[in-house]
PDB file of C-alpha atoms in Angstrom:
ATOM      1  CA  MET A   1      -0.006  -0.260  -0.473  1.00 49.00           C
ATOM      2  CA  LEU A   2       2.855   2.463   0.845  1.00 51.00           C
ATOM      3  CA  GLU A   3       4.606   1.537  -2.163  1.00 58.00           C
ATOM      4  CA  ASP A   4       1.222   2.859  -4.254  1.00 59.00           C
ATOM      5  CA  VAL A   5       0.992   6.094  -2.815  1.00 61.00           C
ATOM      6  CA  PHE A   6       5.282   6.501  -3.077  1.00 68.00           C
ATOM      7  CA  ILE A   7       4.563   5.751  -7.020  1.00 69.00           C
ATOM      8  CA  GLU A   8       1.516   7.869  -7.423  1.00 71.00           C
ATOM      9  CA  GLN A   9       3.669  10.518  -5.669  1.00 75.00           C
ATOM     10  CA  GLN A  10       6.713  10.245  -7.451  1.00 74.00           C
ATOM     11  CA  MET A  11       4.895  10.020 -10.894  1.00 74.00           C
ATOM     12  CA  LYS A  12       3.205  13.475  -9.954  1.00 80.00           C
ATOM     13  CA  LEU A  13       6.741  15.010  -8.956  1.00 85.00           C
ATOM     14  CA  HIS A  14       8.701  13.533 -12.155  1.00 83.00           C
ATOM     15  CA  PRO A  15       5.800  13.203 -14.498  1.00 83.00           C
ATOM     16  CA  GLY A  16       8.626  12.246 -17.356  1.00 84.00           C
ATOM     17  CA  HIS A  17      10.961  10.130 -15.425  1.00 84.00           C
ATOM     18  CA  ARG A  18      11.074   6.545 -16.954  1.00 85.00           C
ATOM     19  CA  LYS A  19       7.548   6.846 -17.586  1.00 84.00           C
ATOM     20  CA  GLN A  20       7.302   4.086 -20.330  1.00 89.00           C
ATOM     21  CA  GLU A  21       9.393   1.680 -18.003  1.00 88.00           C
ATOM     22  CA  ILE A  22       6.881   2.820 -15.005  1.00 84.00           C
ATOM     23  CA  GLU A  23       3.640   2.054 -17.244  1.00 86.00           C
ATOM     24  CA  ASN A  24       5.020  -1.068 -18.661  1.00 90.00           C
ATOM     25  CA  SER A  25       5.530  -2.366 -15.234  1.00 88.00           C
ATOM     26  CA  ILE A  26       2.081  -1.774 -14.018  1.00 87.00           C
ATOM     27  CA  ARG A  27       0.646  -3.054 -17.506  1.00 91.00           C
ATOM     28  CA  LYS A  28       2.363  -6.084 -16.650  1.00 94.00           C
ATOM     29  CA  ALA A  29       1.886  -6.175 -12.679  1.00 91.00           C
ATOM     30  CA  VAL A  30      -2.069  -5.765 -13.846  1.00 92.00           C
ATOM     31  CA  GLN A  31      -1.802  -8.543 -16.341  1.00 95.00           C
ATOM     32  CA  TYR A  32      -0.126 -10.996 -14.021  1.00 94.00           C
ATOM     33  CA  SER A  33      -2.565 -10.229 -11.196  1.00 93.00           C
ATOM     34  CA  GLU A  34      -5.297 -11.027 -13.762  1.00 94.00           C
ATOM     35  CA  ASP A  35      -3.663 -14.451 -14.794  1.00 95.00           C
ATOM     36  CA  ILE A  36      -3.300 -15.812 -11.472  1.00 94.00           C
ATOM     37  CA  GLN A  37      -7.058 -14.363 -10.127  1.00 96.00           C
ATOM     38  CA  MET A  38      -9.266 -17.736  -9.316  1.00 94.00           C
ATOM     39  CA  PRO A  39     -12.528 -18.703 -10.994  1.00 95.00           C
ATOM     40  CA  ASP A  40     -14.584 -17.254  -8.659  1.00 94.00           C
ATOM     41  CA  GLY A  41     -13.092 -14.040  -8.607  1.00 96.00           C
ATOM     42  CA  SER A  42     -11.028 -14.113  -5.449  1.00 94.00           C
ATOM     43  CA  TRP A  43      -6.920 -14.502  -5.271  1.00 92.00           C
ATOM     44  CA  TYR A  44      -5.298 -17.261  -3.434  1.00 87.00           C
ATOM     45  CA  GLY A  45      -3.256 -16.055  -0.919  1.00 79.00           C
ATOM     46  CA  ASN A  46      -0.315 -17.547   0.792  1.00 71.00           C
ATOM     47  CA  TRP A  47      -0.437 -15.200   4.313  1.00 65.00           C
ATOM     48  CA  GLY A  48      -3.218 -14.094   6.168  1.00 62.00           C
ATOM     49  CA  ILE A  49      -6.520 -15.765   6.180  1.00 65.00           C
ATOM     50  CA  CYS A  50      -6.600 -16.986   2.841  1.00 76.00           C
ATOM     51  CA  PHE A  51      -9.086 -16.179   0.060  1.00 86.00           C
ATOM     52  CA  THR A  52     -10.511 -12.470   1.282  1.00 85.00           C
ATOM     53  CA  TYR A  53      -7.287 -10.872   2.543  1.00 84.00           C
ATOM     54  CA  ALA A  54      -5.540 -11.565  -1.003  1.00 88.00           C
ATOM     55  CA  THR A  55      -8.484 -10.393  -2.856  1.00 92.00           C
ATOM     56  CA  TRP A  56      -8.336  -7.322  -0.630  1.00 88.00           C
ATOM     57  CA  PHE A  57      -4.414  -7.006  -1.565  1.00 89.00           C
ATOM     58  CA  ALA A  58      -5.224  -7.830  -5.430  1.00 93.00           C
ATOM     59  CA  LEU A  59      -8.200  -5.076  -5.562  1.00 94.00           C
ATOM     60  CA  ARG A  60      -5.839  -2.340  -3.981  1.00 91.00           C
ATOM     61  CA  GLY A  61      -3.276  -2.967  -6.332  1.00 90.00           C
ATOM     62  CA  LEU A  62      -5.679  -3.037  -9.441  1.00 94.00           C
ATOM     63  CA  ALA A  63      -7.039   0.660  -7.851  1.00 92.00           C
ATOM     64  CA  ALA A  64      -3.884   1.923  -7.714  1.00 87.00           C
ATOM     65  CA  ALA A  65      -3.418   1.089 -11.227  1.00 90.00           C
ATOM     66  CA  GLY A  66      -6.606   2.677 -12.461  1.00 91.00           C
ATOM     67  CA  LYS A  67      -8.598  -0.187 -12.563  1.00 94.00           C
ATOM     68  CA  THR A  68     -12.125  -0.511 -11.395  1.00 93.00           C
ATOM     69  CA  TYR A  69     -15.930  -1.880 -11.540  1.00 92.00           C
ATOM     70  CA  HIS A  70     -16.053  -0.068 -14.572  1.00 94.00           C
ATOM     71  CA  ASN A  71     -12.977  -0.984 -16.544  1.00 95.00           C
ATOM     72  CA  CYS A  72     -12.014  -4.119 -15.338  1.00 95.00           C
ATOM     73  CA  LEU A  73     -13.479  -7.874 -15.563  1.00 95.00           C
ATOM     74  CA  GLY A  74     -11.349  -8.798 -12.702  1.00 96.00           C
ATOM     75  CA  VAL A  75     -12.810  -5.716 -10.333  1.00 96.00           C
ATOM     76  CA  CYS A  76     -16.238  -7.129 -10.960  1.00 94.00           C
ATOM     77  CA  LYS A  77     -15.292 -10.986 -10.843  1.00 96.00           C
ATOM     78  CA  ALA A  78     -13.600  -9.791  -6.757  1.00 95.00           C
ATOM     79  CA  ALA A  79     -16.674  -7.796  -6.258  1.00 91.00           C
ATOM     80  CA  ASP A  80     -19.055 -10.209  -6.913  1.00 91.00           C
ATOM     81  CA  PHE A  81     -16.855 -12.455  -4.774  1.00 92.00           C
ATOM     82  CA  LEU A  82     -16.801 -10.810  -1.925  1.00 89.00           C
ATOM     83  CA  LEU A  83     -20.498  -9.930  -1.576  1.00 87.00           C
ATOM     84  CA  LYS A  84     -21.060 -13.653  -2.038  1.00 87.00           C
ATOM     85  CA  LEU A  85     -19.026 -14.124   0.832  1.00 81.00           C
ATOM     86  CA  GLN A  86     -20.459 -11.468   2.786  1.00 78.00           C
ATOM     87  CA  LEU A  87     -21.983 -12.507   6.540  1.00 72.00           C
ATOM     88  CA  ASP A  88     -25.814 -12.138   7.350  1.00 77.00           C
ATOM     89  CA  ASP A  89     -24.749  -9.414   9.988  1.00 70.00           C
ATOM     90  CA  GLY A  90     -23.033  -7.470   7.082  1.00 71.00           C
ATOM     91  CA  GLY A  91     -19.317  -7.986   7.097  1.00 68.00           C
ATOM     92  CA  TRP A  92     -16.857 -10.422   6.228  1.00 71.00           C
ATOM     93  CA  GLY A  93     -14.913 -13.314   7.918  1.00 69.00           C
ATOM     94  CA  GLU A  94     -13.149 -16.346   6.952  1.00 74.00           C
ATOM     95  CA  SER A  95     -11.845 -19.315   8.624  1.00 66.00           C
ATOM     96  CA  TYR A  96      -8.662 -20.752   8.213  1.00 62.00           C
ATOM     97  CA  LEU A  97      -9.976 -23.524   7.300  1.00 64.00           C
ATOM     98  CA  SER A  98     -11.015 -22.162   3.698  1.00 61.00           C
ATOM     99  CA  CYS A  99      -7.193 -22.433   2.624  1.00 59.00           C
ATOM    100  CA  LEU A 100      -7.102 -25.995   2.595  1.00 58.00           C
ATOM    101  CA  ALA A 101     -10.779 -26.088   0.937  1.00 54.00           C
ATOM    102  CA  LYS A 102     -10.387 -24.721  -2.346  1.00 51.00           C
ATOM    103  CA  VAL A 103      -6.621 -26.198  -2.944  1.00 49.00           C
ATOM    104  CA  GLU A 104      -6.065 -29.759  -3.687  1.00 57.00           C
ATOM    105  CA  ARG A 105      -2.469 -30.489  -2.233  1.00 57.00           C
ATOM    106  CA  ASP A 106      -0.264 -33.786  -3.069  1.00 64.00           C
ATOM    107  CA  PRO A 107       0.472 -34.570   0.696  1.00 69.00           C
ATOM    108  CA  THR A 108       3.948 -36.295  -0.254  1.00 69.00           C
ATOM    109  CA  PRO A 109       5.765 -33.160   0.441  1.00 61.00           C
ATOM    110  CA  LEU A 110       4.504 -32.287   3.811  1.00 62.00           C
ATOM    111  CA  HIS A 111       4.718 -36.088   5.237  1.00 72.00           C
ATOM    112  CA  ARG A 112       8.486 -35.792   4.079  1.00 72.00           C
ATOM    113  CA  ALA A 113       8.668 -32.628   5.966  1.00 68.00           C
ATOM    114  CA  ALA A 114       7.376 -34.012   9.042  1.00 76.00           C
ATOM    115  CA  LYS A 115       9.416 -36.859   8.691  1.00 79.00           C
ATOM    116  CA  LEU A 116      12.774 -34.743   8.260  1.00 76.00           C
ATOM    117  CA  LEU A 117      11.624 -32.757  11.240  1.00 76.00           C
ATOM    118  CA  ILE A 118      10.567 -36.254  13.204  1.00 84.00           C
ATOM    119  CA  ASN A 119      14.399 -37.475  12.554  1.00 84.00           C
ATOM    120  CA  SER A 120      16.461 -34.533  13.109  1.00 81.00           C
ATOM    121  CA  GLU A 121      14.593 -33.766  16.869  1.00 85.00           C
ATOM    122  CA  LYS A 122      17.058 -34.672  19.693  1.00 87.00           C
ATOM    123  CA  GLU A 123      16.230 -36.245  23.036  1.00 89.00           C
ATOM    124  CA  ASP A 124      15.482 -32.754  25.010  1.00 90.00           C
ATOM    125  CA  GLY A 125      13.469 -31.789  22.293  1.00 85.00           C
ATOM    126  CA  ASP A 126      15.547 -29.418  20.637  1.00 83.00           C
ATOM    127  CA  PHE A 127      17.128 -29.416  16.865  1.00 78.00           C
ATOM    128  CA  PRO A 128      20.473 -29.547  15.898  1.00 78.00           C
ATOM    129  CA  GLN A 129      21.931 -25.818  14.610  1.00 75.00           C
ATOM    130  CA  GLN A 130      21.531 -25.605  10.892  1.00 68.00           C
ATOM    131  CA  GLU A 131      23.784 -23.349   8.771  1.00 69.00           C
ATOM    132  CA  ILE A 132      23.029 -19.457   8.119  1.00 68.00           C
ATOM    133  CA  ALA A 133      19.097 -19.182   6.107  1.00 61.00           C
ATOM    134  CA  GLY A 134      19.406 -16.486   4.795  1.00 62.00           C
ATOM    135  CA  ALA A 135      20.813 -12.444   3.894  1.00 60.00           C
ATOM    136  CA  SER A 136      19.122  -9.518   4.108  1.00 62.00           C
ATOM    137  CA  LEU A 137      20.029  -6.738   2.218  1.00 61.00           C
ATOM    138  CA  ARG A 138      23.190  -8.228   1.415  1.00 61.00           C
ATOM    139  CA  THR A 139      24.198  -6.762   4.682  1.00 71.00           C
ATOM    140  CA  CYS A 140      23.428  -9.556   7.387  1.00 73.00           C
ATOM    141  CA  MET A 141      23.352 -12.862   8.019  1.00 71.00           C
ATOM    142  CA  ILE A 142      20.052 -14.396   8.786  1.00 68.00           C
ATOM    143  CA  HIS A 143      19.944 -17.657  11.283  1.00 67.00           C
ATOM    144  CA  TYR A 144      16.170 -18.820  12.659  1.00 61.00           C
ATOM    145  CA  PRO A 145      16.846 -20.244  16.204  1.00 61.00           C
ATOM    146  CA  THR A 146      14.531 -23.261  16.931  1.00 52.00           C
TER     147      THR A 146
END
C-alpha cells in the first residue's frame, strides 16, 4: 500500500522520469494479477486468512493501477466474490480452513517435511544447529533458531 502512494507521488513529482518503463511495469503487474485470479473472482493468499485477505490486496493493487468496477473484469469478478461471501451481520469473515478447502495438495511434500522434523529432533526436544538461513539486504546474515 505504501508502494502505491510512493509511486503515485513520484509520478506526480517527476512525470516524465522513466515513464514508459513505469507504465510497462504497471501493465505487466495488472496482467499478472488478472492471470492468477481464481475462476470465482478471488485470489489465493499465501499469508493471512487466505481468499478474503488476498482479494483485498489484489484489489488495492488494481485500484492503484487505475482499474475500477467499470473498466476491469477482474474487479467485477472480485466484487461478486466478496458480495457472495458477506455474512448475515454485514461483515466478512473467513476461517483458516478455507485455505485447505479450495486447494487440493499432494500430501507427499508435507509427509517428507514431517519425517525430516521427527528424525532431526534431539532427545531433549531441541533441533541441531543449522547453517545460516539467509541474508537481508546483502549486509546481514539471518539465522532462525528453534
